[in-house]
């Protein structure tokens, strides 16, 4: 069965530090998609990235970067030079198509606090 | 503006009093889904719909009903709410794209059942 594990329940760092959020997944499929979502204190869920299982290139978007490693079933998220506005709960998710339907499974989330 | 709209955003009700949380999207998305978010459990899927009149159970469907009579609307119905349904609920939609589309979420509906 699908499973996403975010072992870090809470992380607290000082502003400008780099921080990495871990995500490990389990799946028996060869075709799947991985996502990261951000949930700021206001509560909405904001899409950050989607990556398919055939594309292992790392991705960088400004201060955000993602490291996808199929060998370790991990899709880690790094924020460089963190800012207070990065404080949020971050969710990693795995998407598969099972019997013709999209199945999206979320990890438990990591609460990131950036202190001034 | 492309969006998913949920109502109500906040609701306090009592055990057994039927309620409906509405969800509407203006992006002509085929796929819609409901999730509940509980501390330490992340988001869990309640029901989903791949198109009009096509719905199916997610991981935690007990105590909920849904309908999809129009493409844009996907209401969540709690026929007889119980305290264990106190949660934060999210509606989401996406283009089908073979099941890989980015999900767009509503702002969430916080429900308290006393």
Coordinates of C-alpha atoms in Angstrom, one line a residue:
Chain A
X1 CA 0.0 0.0 0.0
X2 CA 1.0 3.6 -0.5
X3 CA 2.6 5.4 2.4
X4 CA 4.3 8.7 2.9
X5 CA 6.4 9.3 6.0
X6 CA 7.5 12.7 7.2
X7 CA 9.5 11.7 10.3
X8 CA 10.1 15.3 11.4
X9 CA 7.0 16.4 13.2
X10 CA 8.3 19.9 14.1
X11 CA 11.4 21.8 13.1
X12 CA 12.5 25.1 14.5
X13 CA 15.4 27.2 13.1
X14 CA 16.6 30.7 13.2
X15 CA 16.1 32.9 10.2
X16 CA 18.7 32.6 7.4
X17 CA 19.5 29.0 8.3
X18 CA 19.1 26.3 5.7
X19 CA 16.6 23.6 6.6
X20 CA 15.7 20.3 5.0
X21 CA 12.3 18.6 5.3
X22 CA 12.5 14.8 4.8
X23 CA 9.9 12.8 2.9
X24 CA 10.1 9.0 2.4
X25 CA 7.5 7.1 0.5
X26 CA 6.4 3.6 -0.2
X27 CA 4.8 2.3 -3.4
X28 CA 4.7 -0.7 -5.6
X29 CA 4.1 1.2 -8.7
X30 CA 6.7 2.3 -11.2
X31 CA 4.6 5.3 -12.3
X32 CA 3.7 7.8 -9.6
X33 CA 3.8 11.4 -8.8
X34 CA 5.1 13.3 -5.8
X35 CA 4.0 16.6 -4.5
X36 CA 4.8 19.1 -1.8
X37 CA 2.2 21.5 -0.4
X38 CA 2.6 24.3 2.1
X39 CA 0.0 25.2 4.7
X40 CA 0.7 28.6 6.2
X41 CA -1.0 29.8 9.5
X42 CA -3.9 31.1 7.5
X43 CA -4.8 27.4 6.8
X44 CA -5.0 27.2 3.0
X45 CA -3.0 24.6 1.1
X46 CA -0.6 25.9 -1.5
X47 CA 0.9 23.7 -4.2
X48 CA 4.7 23.9 -4.4
X49 CA 5.9 21.2 -6.8
X50 CA 4.9 18.1 -8.7
X51 CA 7.5 15.5 -9.8
X52 CA 6.9 12.3 -11.7
X53 CA 8.7 9.0 -11.0
X54 CA 10.7 9.1 -14.2
X55 CA 12.3 12.5 -13.6
X56 CA 15.0 12.3 -11.0
X57 CA 16.5 15.7 -11.8
X58 CA 16.7 17.9 -8.8
X59 CA 14.7 21.1 -9.0
X60 CA 15.4 24.6 -7.7
X61 CA 12.9 27.4 -7.5
X62 CA 14.4 30.5 -5.8
X63 CA 15.3 29.5 -2.2
X64 CA 13.5 26.2 -2.6
X65 CA 15.0 23.0 -3.9
X66 CA 13.9 19.4 -4.1
X67 CA 16.0 16.3 -4.1
X68 CA 14.3 13.2 -5.5
X69 CA 16.1 9.9 -5.1
X70 CA 14.3 6.8 -6.2
X71 CA 17.0 4.6 -4.7
X72 CA 16.1 5.6 -1.3
X73 CA 12.4 6.5 -2.0
X74 CA 12.9 10.0 -0.8
X75 CA 11.8 13.4 -2.0
X76 CA 13.3 15.9 0.4
X77 CA 12.7 19.6 0.4
X78 CA 15.3 22.2 1.3
X79 CA 14.8 25.9 2.1
X80 CA 17.9 28.0 1.8
X81 CA 18.3 31.1 3.8
X82 CA 15.0 30.6 5.6
X83 CA 12.7 33.5 6.3
X84 CA 10.0 34.0 8.8
X85 CA 7.4 33.8 6.0
X86 CA 8.4 30.2 5.4
X87 CA 6.9 29.2 8.7
X88 CA 4.1 26.8 7.9
X89 CA 3.2 23.1 7.9
X90 CA 4.6 21.3 4.9
X91 CA 3.0 18.2 3.4
X92 CA 4.6 15.7 1.1
X93 CA 2.1 13.6 -1.0
X94 CA 2.2 10.6 -3.3
X95 CA -0.2 10.1 -6.2
X96 CA -1.0 6.9 -8.0
X97 CA -3.7 5.8 -10.3
X98 CA -5.4 2.8 -8.8
X99 CA -8.2 1.1 -10.8
X100 CA -8.6 4.2 -12.9
X101 CA -8.9 6.6 -9.9
X102 CA -6.3 9.0 -8.6
X103 CA -5.2 8.1 -5.1
X104 CA -3.4 10.8 -3.3
X105 CA -1.8 10.0 0.1
X106 CA -0.4 12.7 2.3
X107 CA 2.3 12.5 5.0
X108 CA 1.6 13.6 8.5
X109 CA 3.2 17.0 7.8
X110 CA 6.2 18.9 9.3
X111 CA 5.6 22.1 11.2
X112 CA 8.4 24.5 10.4
X113 CA 9.0 27.5 12.6
X114 CA 11.4 30.1 11.5
X115 CA 12.4 32.4 14.4
X116 CA 13.6 35.9 13.8
Chain B
X1 CA -10.0 34.1 -10.6
X2 CA -9.6 30.3 -10.6
X3 CA -10.7 29.0 -7.3
X4 CA -12.4 26.3 -5.1
X5 CA -15.0 27.7 -2.8
X6 CA -16.2 26.0 0.3
X7 CA -19.0 27.0 2.6
X8 CA -19.3 27.4 5.5
X9 CA -15.8 28.2 6.6
X10 CA -16.6 27.6 10.2
X11 CA -19.5 25.7 11.8
X12 CA -20.4 24.5 15.2
X13 CA -23.2 22.0 15.4
X14 CA -24.7 19.3 17.7
X15 CA -24.7 15.6 17.4
X16 CA -27.2 14.3 14.9
X17 CA -28.1 17.5 13.2
X18 CA -27.7 17.0 9.4
X19 CA -25.4 19.4 7.7
X20 CA -23.9 20.0 4.2
X21 CA -20.6 21.6 3.3
X22 CA -20.7 23.0 -0.2
X23 CA -17.9 23.0 -2.6
X24 CA -17.7 24.7 -6.0
X25 CA -14.9 25.1 -8.5
X26 CA -14.8 27.4 -11.5
X27 CA -12.0 25.7 -13.5
X28 CA -14.1 23.0 -15.3
X29 CA -12.1 20.3 -13.5
X30 CA -13.3 16.7 -13.8
X31 CA -11.8 15.5 -10.6
X32 CA -13.0 16.6 -7.2
X33 CA -12.3 15.2 -3.7
X34 CA -12.9 15.8 0.0
X35 CA -10.2 15.5 2.7
X36 CA -10.2 15.8 6.4
X37 CA -7.2 17.1 8.3
X38 CA -6.6 16.0 11.8
X39 CA -3.5 16.6 14.0
X40 CA -0.8 14.0 13.5
X41 CA -2.7 12.3 10.7
X42 CA -2.2 14.6 7.8
X43 CA -4.9 14.8 5.2
X44 CA -7.1 11.7 4.6
X45 CA -9.4 11.3 1.6
X46 CA -13.1 10.9 2.4
X47 CA -14.7 10.7 -1.1
X48 CA -13.7 11.6 -4.6
X49 CA -15.4 12.1 -7.9
X50 CA -14.0 11.6 -11.4
X51 CA -16.8 13.3 -13.2
X52 CA -20.5 14.0 -13.0
X53 CA -22.5 11.1 -11.4
X54 CA -19.2 9.2 -10.7
X55 CA -18.2 9.1 -7.1
X56 CA -16.3 6.6 -4.9
X57 CA -15.1 6.1 -1.4
X58 CA -11.7 7.3 -0.2
X59 CA -10.0 6.1 3.0
X60 CA -12.4 7.4 5.6
X61 CA -15.9 7.5 4.1
X62 CA -17.9 6.4 7.1
X63 CA -20.5 8.9 8.2
X64 CA -20.3 11.0 5.0
X65 CA -22.2 11.2 1.7
X66 CA -21.4 13.1 -1.5
X67 CA -23.1 13.8 -4.8
X68 CA -21.9 15.1 -8.1
X69 CA -24.9 16.3 -10.1
X70 CA -23.0 19.1 -11.8
X71 CA -19.4 19.3 -12.8
X72 CA -18.7 22.4 -10.7
X73 CA -20.3 21.3 -7.4
X74 CA -19.4 18.5 -5.0
X75 CA -21.2 18.8 -1.6
X76 CA -20.2 16.8 1.5
X77 CA -23.1 15.7 3.5
X78 CA -23.0 14.6 7.2
X79 CA -26.4 12.9 7.8
X80 CA -25.9 12.5 11.5
X81 CA -22.7 14.2 12.7
X82 CA -20.9 12.9 15.6
X83 CA -18.1 14.4 17.7
X84 CA -15.4 12.3 16.0
X85 CA -16.2 14.2 12.8
X86 CA -14.9 17.4 14.3
X87 CA -12.1 18.3 11.9
X88 CA -10.8 20.6 9.3
X89 CA -12.3 19.7 5.9
X90 CA -10.8 20.5 2.5
X91 CA -12.4 20.2 -0.9
X92 CA -10.0 19.9 -3.9
X93 CA -10.3 19.7 -7.6
X94 CA -8.0 19.0 -10.6
X95 CA -7.9 18.3 -14.2
X96 CA -7.8 14.6 -14.7
X97 CA -4.5 14.3 -16.6
X98 CA -4.5 10.6 -16.1
X99 CA -4.7 11.0 -12.4
X100 CA -1.6 13.2 -12.0
X101 CA -3.1 16.7 -12.0
X102 CA -2.2 19.3 -9.4
X103 CA -4.9 19.6 -6.8
X104 CA -6.3 23.0 -6.1
X105 CA -7.7 23.2 -2.6
X106 CA -10.4 25.3 -1.1
X107 CA -9.7 27.4 2.0
X108 CA -11.0 24.7 4.4
X109 CA -14.1 24.3 6.6
X110 CA -13.6 23.9 10.3
X111 CA -16.4 21.8 11.8
X112 CA -17.0 21.3 15.5
X113 CA -19.6 18.7 16.5
X114 CA -20.7 19.0 20.1

